[in-house]
Amino acid sequence: CCGAGTAHTPCDSDGAGAGIAHAACDSEGAGKVGLPLTTMADYRAAPLASRPSTLDPAEYVQLNAEQRRAQGERLAIRARLKLQYLRQLNQPDPAHLIEDPALSRWVYARTLNHIYPNFRPSPKTSLLGFACGVLPLFFWYYIFKTDRDHKEKMIKEGMERPFSLSS
């Protein structure tokens, strides 16, 4: 993994490129020269926030061999899919449309309002819709109508003459 006298690098012995540091690797590489080994156990919670459940030391420090193998397989699958997508994306003359399945799932979930609801009718949204949609129409109607009535009154009284290009 780490090698004698070298800086600590994540173990890659499973061939998956997973980058998972093994327990033997941690004990051997911790005292080596190079970058300091930092683990999630060094995480300190902020004073006004609690520690997220994903950072519970019991969940990530004490992984057994089966969990490490499964995690490595998942990371290998993810890396393989990412490489395949990037090869298709960077192909100079693509033969077909490249579709990202994750993006398709996200758009599907976003457009169907029952999966991730992004609008819920409530009294607040109804009032906002009325205030932003209907009230401006009445406001501008009032402004234009009173201005027109005022101009007609002035024209009838002879105080203002109608616009003419010839004079």
Coordinates of N, CA and C in Angstrom, one line a residue:
C1 N 0.8 -1.2 0.0 CA 0.0 0.0 0.0 C 0.9 1.3 0.0
C2 N 1.4 1.5 1.2 CA 2.1 2.8 1.4 C 3.5 2.8 0.9
G3 N 4.2 1.7 1.2 CA 5.6 1.6 0.9 C 6.4 2.2 2.0
A4 N 7.6 1.7 2.1 CA 8.5 2.2 3.2 C 9.1 3.5 2.8
G5 N 9.0 4.5 3.7 CA 9.6 5.8 3.5 C 8.9 6.7 2.5
T6 N 7.7 6.3 2.0 CA 7.0 7.2 1.1 C 5.8 7.8 1.8
A7 N 5.3 8.8 1.1 CA 4.1 9.5 1.7 C 2.9 8.5 1.6
H8 N 2.0 8.7 2.5 CA 0.8 7.8 2.5 C -0.1 8.1 1.3
T9 N -0.4 7.0 0.6 CA -1.4 7.1 -0.5 C -2.5 6.0 -0.2
P10 N -3.7 6.3 -0.6 CA -4.8 5.3 -0.3 C -4.5 4.0 -1.0
C11 N -4.9 2.9 -0.4 CA -4.6 1.6 -0.9 C -5.4 1.4 -2.1
D12 N -4.8 0.7 -3.1 CA -5.4 0.4 -4.4 C -5.3 -1.0 -4.7
S13 N -5.1 -1.9 -3.7 CA -4.8 -3.3 -3.9 C -5.9 -4.1 -4.5
D14 N -7.2 -3.6 -4.4 CA -8.3 -4.4 -4.9 C -8.5 -4.2 -6.4
G15 N -7.7 -3.3 -7.0 CA -7.7 -3.1 -8.5 C -8.9 -2.3 -8.9
A16 N -9.7 -1.8 -8.1 CA -10.9 -1.1 -8.5 C -10.6 0.4 -8.5
G17 N -9.5 0.8 -8.1 CA -9.2 2.3 -8.0 C -10.1 2.9 -7.0
A18 N -10.5 2.2 -6.0 CA -11.5 2.8 -5.0 C -10.9 3.8 -4.1
G19 N -9.6 3.7 -3.8 CA -9.0 4.7 -3.0 C -9.4 4.6 -1.5
I20 N -9.7 3.4 -1.0 CA -10.1 3.2 0.4 C -8.8 2.9 1.2
A21 N -8.6 3.6 2.3 CA -7.5 3.4 3.1 C -7.8 2.3 4.1
H22 N -7.0 1.3 4.1 CA -7.2 0.1 4.9 C -6.6 0.3 6.3
A23 N -7.1 -0.5 7.3 CA -6.6 -0.3 8.6 C -5.1 -0.6 8.7
A24 N -4.6 -1.6 8.0 CA -3.2 -1.9 8.1 C -2.4 -0.7 7.4
C25 N -3.0 -0.2 6.4 CA -2.4 0.9 5.7 C -2.3 2.2 6.7
D26 N -3.4 2.4 7.4 CA -3.4 3.5 8.3 C -2.3 3.4 9.4
S27 N -2.1 2.2 9.9 CA -1.2 2.1 11.0 C 0.2 2.2 10.5
E28 N 0.5 1.7 9.2 CA 1.8 1.8 8.7 C 2.1 3.2 8.2
G29 N 1.2 3.8 7.5 CA 1.5 5.0 6.8 C 1.3 6.3 7.7
A30 N 0.8 6.1 8.9 CA 0.6 7.3 9.7 C 1.8 8.0 10.1
G31 N 2.9 7.3 10.3 CA 4.1 7.9 10.8 C 5.1 8.3 9.7
K32 N 4.7 8.1 8.4 CA 5.6 8.3 7.3 C 5.8 9.8 7.0
V33 N 6.8 10.1 6.3 CA 7.0 11.4 5.8 C 6.1 11.8 4.7
G34 N 5.6 12.9 4.6 CA 4.7 13.3 3.6 C 3.4 14.0 4.1
L35 N 2.3 13.9 3.4 CA 1.1 14.5 3.8 C 0.6 13.8 5.1
P36 N 0.1 14.6 6.0 CA -0.5 14.0 7.3 C -1.7 13.2 7.0
L37 N -1.9 12.1 7.7 CA -3.1 11.3 7.5 C -4.2 11.9 8.3
T38 N -5.2 12.3 7.6 CA -6.4 12.8 8.3 C -7.6 11.8 8.1
T39 N -8.3 11.6 9.1 CA -9.4 10.7 9.0 C -10.7 11.4 9.4
M40 N -11.8 10.8 9.2 CA -13.1 11.4 9.6 C -13.2 11.5 11.1
A41 N -12.4 10.7 11.8 CA -12.5 10.7 13.3 C -12.0 12.0 13.8
D42 N -11.2 12.8 13.0 CA -10.7 14.1 13.4 C -11.8 15.2 13.3
Y43 N -12.9 14.9 12.7 CA -14.0 15.8 12.5 C -14.5 16.3 13.9
R44 N -14.6 17.7 14.0 CA -15.2 18.3 15.2 C -16.4 19.0 14.8
A45 N -17.5 18.8 15.5 CA -18.7 19.5 15.1 C -18.7 20.9 15.4
A46 N -19.4 21.7 14.7 CA -19.5 23.2 14.9 C -20.2 23.4 16.2
P47 N -19.9 24.5 16.9 CA -20.5 24.8 18.2 C -22.0 24.9 18.2
L48 N -22.6 25.3 17.1 CA -24.0 25.5 17.1 C -24.8 24.5 16.2
A49 N -24.0 23.4 15.8 CA -24.6 22.4 15.0 C -24.2 21.0 15.5
S50 N -25.1 20.1 15.3 CA -24.8 18.7 15.8 C -24.1 18.0 14.7
R51 N -23.4 16.9 15.1 CA -22.7 16.1 14.2 C -23.7 15.3 13.3
P52 N -23.5 15.4 12.0 CA -24.4 14.6 11.1 C -24.3 13.1 11.3
S53 N -25.3 12.4 11.1 CA -25.3 11.0 11.3 C -24.4 10.3 10.4
T54 N -24.1 10.8 9.2 CA -23.2 10.2 8.3 C -21.8 10.3 8.8
L55 N -21.5 11.1 9.8 CA -20.1 11.2 10.3 C -20.0 10.5 11.7
D56 N -20.9 9.6 12.0 CA -20.8 8.9 13.2 C -19.6 7.9 13.1
P57 N -18.6 8.0 14.0 CA -17.4 7.2 13.9 C -17.7 5.7 13.9
A58 N -18.8 5.3 14.5 CA -19.1 3.9 14.5 C -19.5 3.4 13.1
E59 N -19.9 4.3 12.2 CA -20.3 3.9 10.9 C -19.2 3.8 9.9
Y60 N -18.2 4.6 10.0 CA -17.1 4.6 9.0 C -15.8 4.1 9.5
V61 N -15.5 4.1 10.8 CA -14.2 3.6 11.3 C -14.1 2.1 11.4
Q62 N -15.2 1.5 11.8 CA -15.2 0.1 12.1 C -15.9 -0.7 11.0
L63 N -15.4 -0.6 9.7 CA -16.0 -1.3 8.6 C -15.4 -2.7 8.6
N64 N -16.2 -3.7 8.4 CA -15.7 -5.1 8.3 C -15.2 -5.3 6.8
A65 N -14.7 -6.4 6.6 CA -14.1 -6.7 5.2 C -15.2 -6.8 4.2
E66 N -16.4 -7.3 4.5 CA -17.5 -7.4 3.6 C -18.0 -6.0 3.2
Q67 N -18.1 -5.1 4.2 CA -18.5 -3.7 3.9 C -17.5 -3.0 3.1
R68 N -16.2 -3.2 3.3 CA -15.2 -2.6 2.5 C -15.2 -3.1 1.1
R69 N -15.4 -4.4 0.9 CA -15.5 -5.0 -0.4 C -16.7 -4.4 -1.2
A70 N -17.8 -4.3 -0.5 CA -19.0 -3.8 -1.2 C -18.8 -2.3 -1.5
Q71 N -18.2 -1.5 -0.6 CA -17.9 -0.1 -0.9 C -17.0 0.0 -2.1
G72 N -15.9 -0.9 -2.1 CA -15.0 -0.8 -3.3 C -15.7 -1.2 -4.6
E73 N -16.6 -2.2 -4.5 CA -17.3 -2.5 -5.8 C -18.2 -1.4 -6.2
R74 N -18.9 -0.7 -5.3 CA -19.7 0.4 -5.7 C -18.9 1.6 -6.3
L75 N -17.7 1.8 -5.7 CA -16.9 2.9 -6.2 C -16.3 2.5 -7.6
A76 N -16.0 1.2 -7.8 CA -15.5 0.7 -9.1 C -16.6 0.9 -10.1
I77 N -17.8 0.5 -9.8 CA -18.9 0.7 -10.8 C -19.1 2.1 -11.1
R78 N -19.1 3.0 -10.1 CA -19.3 4.4 -10.3 C -18.2 5.0 -11.2
A79 N -16.9 4.5 -10.9 CA -15.8 5.0 -11.8 C -15.9 4.5 -13.2
R80 N -16.3 3.3 -13.4 CA -16.5 2.7 -14.7 C -17.6 3.4 -15.5
L81 N -18.7 3.7 -14.9 CA -19.8 4.4 -15.5 C -19.4 5.9 -15.9
K82 N -18.7 6.5 -15.0 CA -18.2 7.9 -15.2 C -17.2 7.9 -16.4
L83 N -16.3 6.9 -16.4 CA -15.4 6.9 -17.5 C -16.1 6.6 -18.9
Q84 N -17.1 5.7 -18.9 CA -17.8 5.5 -20.1 C -18.6 6.7 -20.6
Y85 N -19.2 7.4 -19.6 CA -19.9 8.7 -20.0 C -18.9 9.7 -20.5
L86 N -17.8 9.9 -19.9 CA -16.8 10.9 -20.3 C -16.3 10.6 -21.7
R87 N -16.1 9.3 -22.0 CA -15.6 8.9 -23.3 C -16.6 9.2 -24.4
Q88 N -17.9 8.9 -24.1 CA -19.0 9.3 -25.0 C -19.1 10.8 -25.2
L89 N -18.9 11.5 -24.1 CA -19.1 13.0 -24.1 C -18.0 13.6 -24.9
N90 N -16.8 13.1 -24.8 CA -15.6 13.8 -25.4 C -15.3 13.2 -26.8
Q91 N -16.2 12.3 -27.3 CA -15.9 11.8 -28.6 C -16.1 12.9 -29.7
P92 N -15.1 13.0 -30.6 CA -15.1 14.1 -31.5 C -16.3 14.1 -32.5
D93 N -16.8 12.9 -32.9 CA -17.9 12.8 -33.8 C -18.9 11.8 -33.3
P94 N -19.8 12.3 -32.4 CA -20.7 11.3 -31.7 C -21.7 10.8 -32.7
A95 N -21.9 9.5 -32.7 CA -22.9 8.8 -33.6 C -24.3 9.0 -33.1
H96 N -24.5 9.3 -31.9 CA -25.9 9.4 -31.4 C -25.9 10.3 -30.2
L97 N -27.1 10.6 -29.8 CA -27.3 11.5 -28.7 C -26.9 10.9 -27.4
I98 N -26.1 11.6 -26.6 CA -25.6 11.0 -25.3 C -26.6 11.4 -24.2
E99 N -27.1 10.4 -23.6 CA -28.0 10.6 -22.5 C -27.5 10.2 -21.2
D100 N -27.5 11.2 -20.2 CA -27.1 10.9 -18.9 C -28.3 10.4 -18.1
P101 N -28.2 9.1 -17.7 CA -29.4 8.6 -17.0 C -29.7 9.3 -15.7
A102 N -28.7 9.8 -15.0 CA -28.9 10.5 -13.7 C -29.7 11.8 -14.0
L103 N -29.3 12.5 -15.0 CA -29.9 13.7 -15.4 C -31.4 13.5 -15.8
S104 N -31.6 12.4 -16.5 CA -32.9 12.0 -17.0 C -33.8 11.7 -15.8
R105 N -33.3 11.0 -14.8 CA -34.1 10.7 -13.6 C -34.4 12.0 -12.8
W106 N -33.4 12.9 -12.7 CA -33.6 14.2 -12.0 C -34.7 15.0 -12.7
V107 N -34.6 15.1 -14.0 CA -35.7 15.9 -14.8 C -37.0 15.3 -14.6
Y108 N -37.1 13.9 -14.6 CA -38.4 13.2 -14.5 C -38.9 13.5 -13.1
A109 N -38.1 13.4 -12.1 CA -38.6 13.7 -10.7 C -38.9 15.2 -10.5
R110 N -38.3 16.0 -11.2 CA -38.5 17.5 -11.1 C -39.9 17.8 -11.8
T111 N -40.1 17.2 -12.9 CA -41.3 17.6 -13.7 C -42.6 17.0 -13.1
L112 N -42.5 15.8 -12.5 CA -43.6 15.2 -11.9 C -43.7 15.7 -10.4
N113 N -44.7 16.5 -10.2 CA -44.7 17.2 -8.9 C -44.9 16.3 -7.7
H114 N -45.3 15.0 -7.9 CA -45.6 14.2 -6.7 C -44.3 13.5 -6.2
I115 N -43.2 13.6 -6.9 CA -42.0 12.9 -6.4 C -41.2 13.9 -5.5
Y116 N -40.9 15.1 -6.1 CA -40.3 16.2 -5.3 C -41.2 17.4 -5.4
P117 N -42.1 17.5 -4.5 CA -43.1 18.6 -4.7 C -42.4 20.0 -4.6
N118 N -42.5 20.8 -5.7 CA -41.9 22.1 -5.7 C -42.9 23.2 -5.6
F119 N -44.2 22.9 -5.6 CA -45.2 23.9 -5.4 C -46.4 23.3 -4.7
R120 N -46.8 23.9 -3.7 CA -47.9 23.5 -2.9 C -48.9 24.6 -2.8
P121 N -50.1 24.5 -3.3 CA -51.1 25.6 -3.1 C -51.4 25.8 -1.6
S122 N -51.3 27.0 -1.2 CA -51.6 27.4 0.2 C -52.2 28.8 0.2
P123 N -52.7 29.3 1.3 CA -53.2 30.7 1.3 C -52.1 31.7 1.0
K124 N -50.9 31.4 1.4 CA -49.8 32.4 1.1 C -49.6 32.4 -0.4
T125 N -49.5 31.3 -1.1 CA -49.2 31.3 -2.5 C -50.4 31.8 -3.3
S126 N -51.6 31.6 -2.8 CA -52.8 32.2 -3.5 C -52.7 33.7 -3.4
L127 N -52.4 34.2 -2.2 CA -52.4 35.7 -2.0 C -51.2 36.3 -2.9
L128 N -50.1 35.6 -2.9 CA -49.0 36.1 -3.7 C -49.4 36.1 -5.2
G129 N -50.0 35.0 -5.6 CA -50.5 35.0 -7.0 C -51.5 36.1 -7.4
F130 N -52.4 36.4 -6.4 CA -53.3 37.4 -6.6 C -52.6 38.8 -6.6
A131 N -51.7 39.0 -5.7 CA -51.0 40.3 -5.6 C -50.1 40.5 -6.8
C132 N -49.5 39.5 -7.3 CA -48.5 39.7 -8.4 C -49.2 39.5 -9.8
G133 N -50.3 38.9 -9.9 CA -51.0 38.6 -11.2 C -52.2 39.5 -11.4
V134 N -53.0 39.7 -10.5 CA -54.3 40.4 -10.7 C -54.2 41.9 -10.3
L135 N -53.6 42.2 -9.2 CA -53.6 43.6 -8.7 C -52.8 44.5 -9.7
P136 N -51.7 44.1 -10.3 CA -51.1 45.0 -11.3 C -52.0 45.3 -12.5
L137 N -52.8 44.4 -12.9 CA -53.8 44.7 -14.0 C -54.7 45.8 -13.6
F138 N -55.3 45.7 -12.4 CA -56.3 46.7 -11.9 C -55.6 48.0 -11.7
F139 N -54.3 48.0 -11.2 CA -53.6 49.2 -11.0 C -53.4 50.0 -12.3
W140 N -52.8 49.3 -13.4 CA -52.6 49.9 -14.6 C -53.9 50.3 -15.3
Y141 N -54.9 49.6 -15.2 CA -56.2 50.0 -15.8 C -56.7 51.3 -15.2
Y142 N -56.6 51.4 -13.8 CA -56.9 52.6 -13.2 C -56.1 53.8 -13.7
I143 N -54.8 53.6 -13.8 CA -53.9 54.7 -14.2 C -54.2 55.2 -15.6
F144 N -54.3 54.2 -16.5 CA -54.6 54.6 -17.9 C -56.0 55.2 -18.1
K145 N -57.0 54.6 -17.4 CA -58.4 55.1 -17.5 C -58.5 56.6 -16.9
T146 N -57.9 56.8 -15.8 CA -58.0 58.2 -15.2 C -57.2 59.2 -16.1
D147 N -56.1 58.8 -16.6 CA -55.3 59.7 -17.5 C -56.1 60.0 -18.7
R148 N -56.7 59.0 -19.3 CA -57.5 59.2 -20.5 C -58.7 60.1 -20.2
D149 N -59.4 59.9 -19.1 CA -60.6 60.7 -18.7 C -60.2 62.1 -18.5
H150 N -59.0 62.3 -17.9 CA -58.5 63.7 -17.6 C -58.2 64.4 -18.9
K151 N -57.6 63.7 -19.9 CA -57.3 64.3 -21.2 C -58.6 64.7 -21.9
E152 N -59.6 63.8 -21.9 CA -60.8 64.1 -22.6 C -61.5 65.3 -22.0
K153 N -61.5 65.4 -20.7 CA -62.1 66.5 -20.0 C -61.4 67.8 -20.4
M154 N -60.0 67.8 -20.5 CA -59.3 69.0 -20.8 C -59.6 69.4 -22.3
I155 N -59.7 68.4 -23.2 CA -60.0 68.7 -24.6 C -61.4 69.3 -24.7
K156 N -62.4 68.7 -24.0 CA -63.7 69.3 -24.1 C -63.8 70.7 -23.5
E157 N -63.0 71.0 -22.5 CA -63.0 72.4 -22.0 C -62.2 73.3 -22.8
G158 N -61.4 72.8 -23.8 CA -60.6 73.6 -24.6 C -59.3 74.0 -24.0
M159 N -58.9 73.4 -22.9 CA -57.6 73.7 -22.3 C -56.4 73.0 -23.0
E160 N -56.7 71.9 -23.6 CA -55.7 71.1 -24.3 C -56.2 70.7 -25.6
R161 N -55.4 70.9 -26.6 CA -55.9 70.5 -28.0 C -55.3 69.1 -28.3
P162 N -56.0 68.4 -29.2 CA -55.5 67.1 -29.6 C -54.2 67.2 -30.3
F163 N -53.4 66.1 -30.3 CA -52.1 66.1 -31.0 C -52.3 66.1 -32.5
S164 N -51.5 66.9 -33.2 CA -51.6 67.0 -34.6 C -50.2 67.2 -35.1
L165 N -49.9 66.5 -36.2 CA -48.5 66.5 -36.8 C -48.4 67.8 -37.6
S166 N -49.4 68.4 -38.2 CA -49.3 69.6 -39.0 C -49.1 70.9 -38.3
S167 N -49.4 70.9 -37.0 CA -49.2 72.2 -36.3 C -48.2 72.1 -35.2

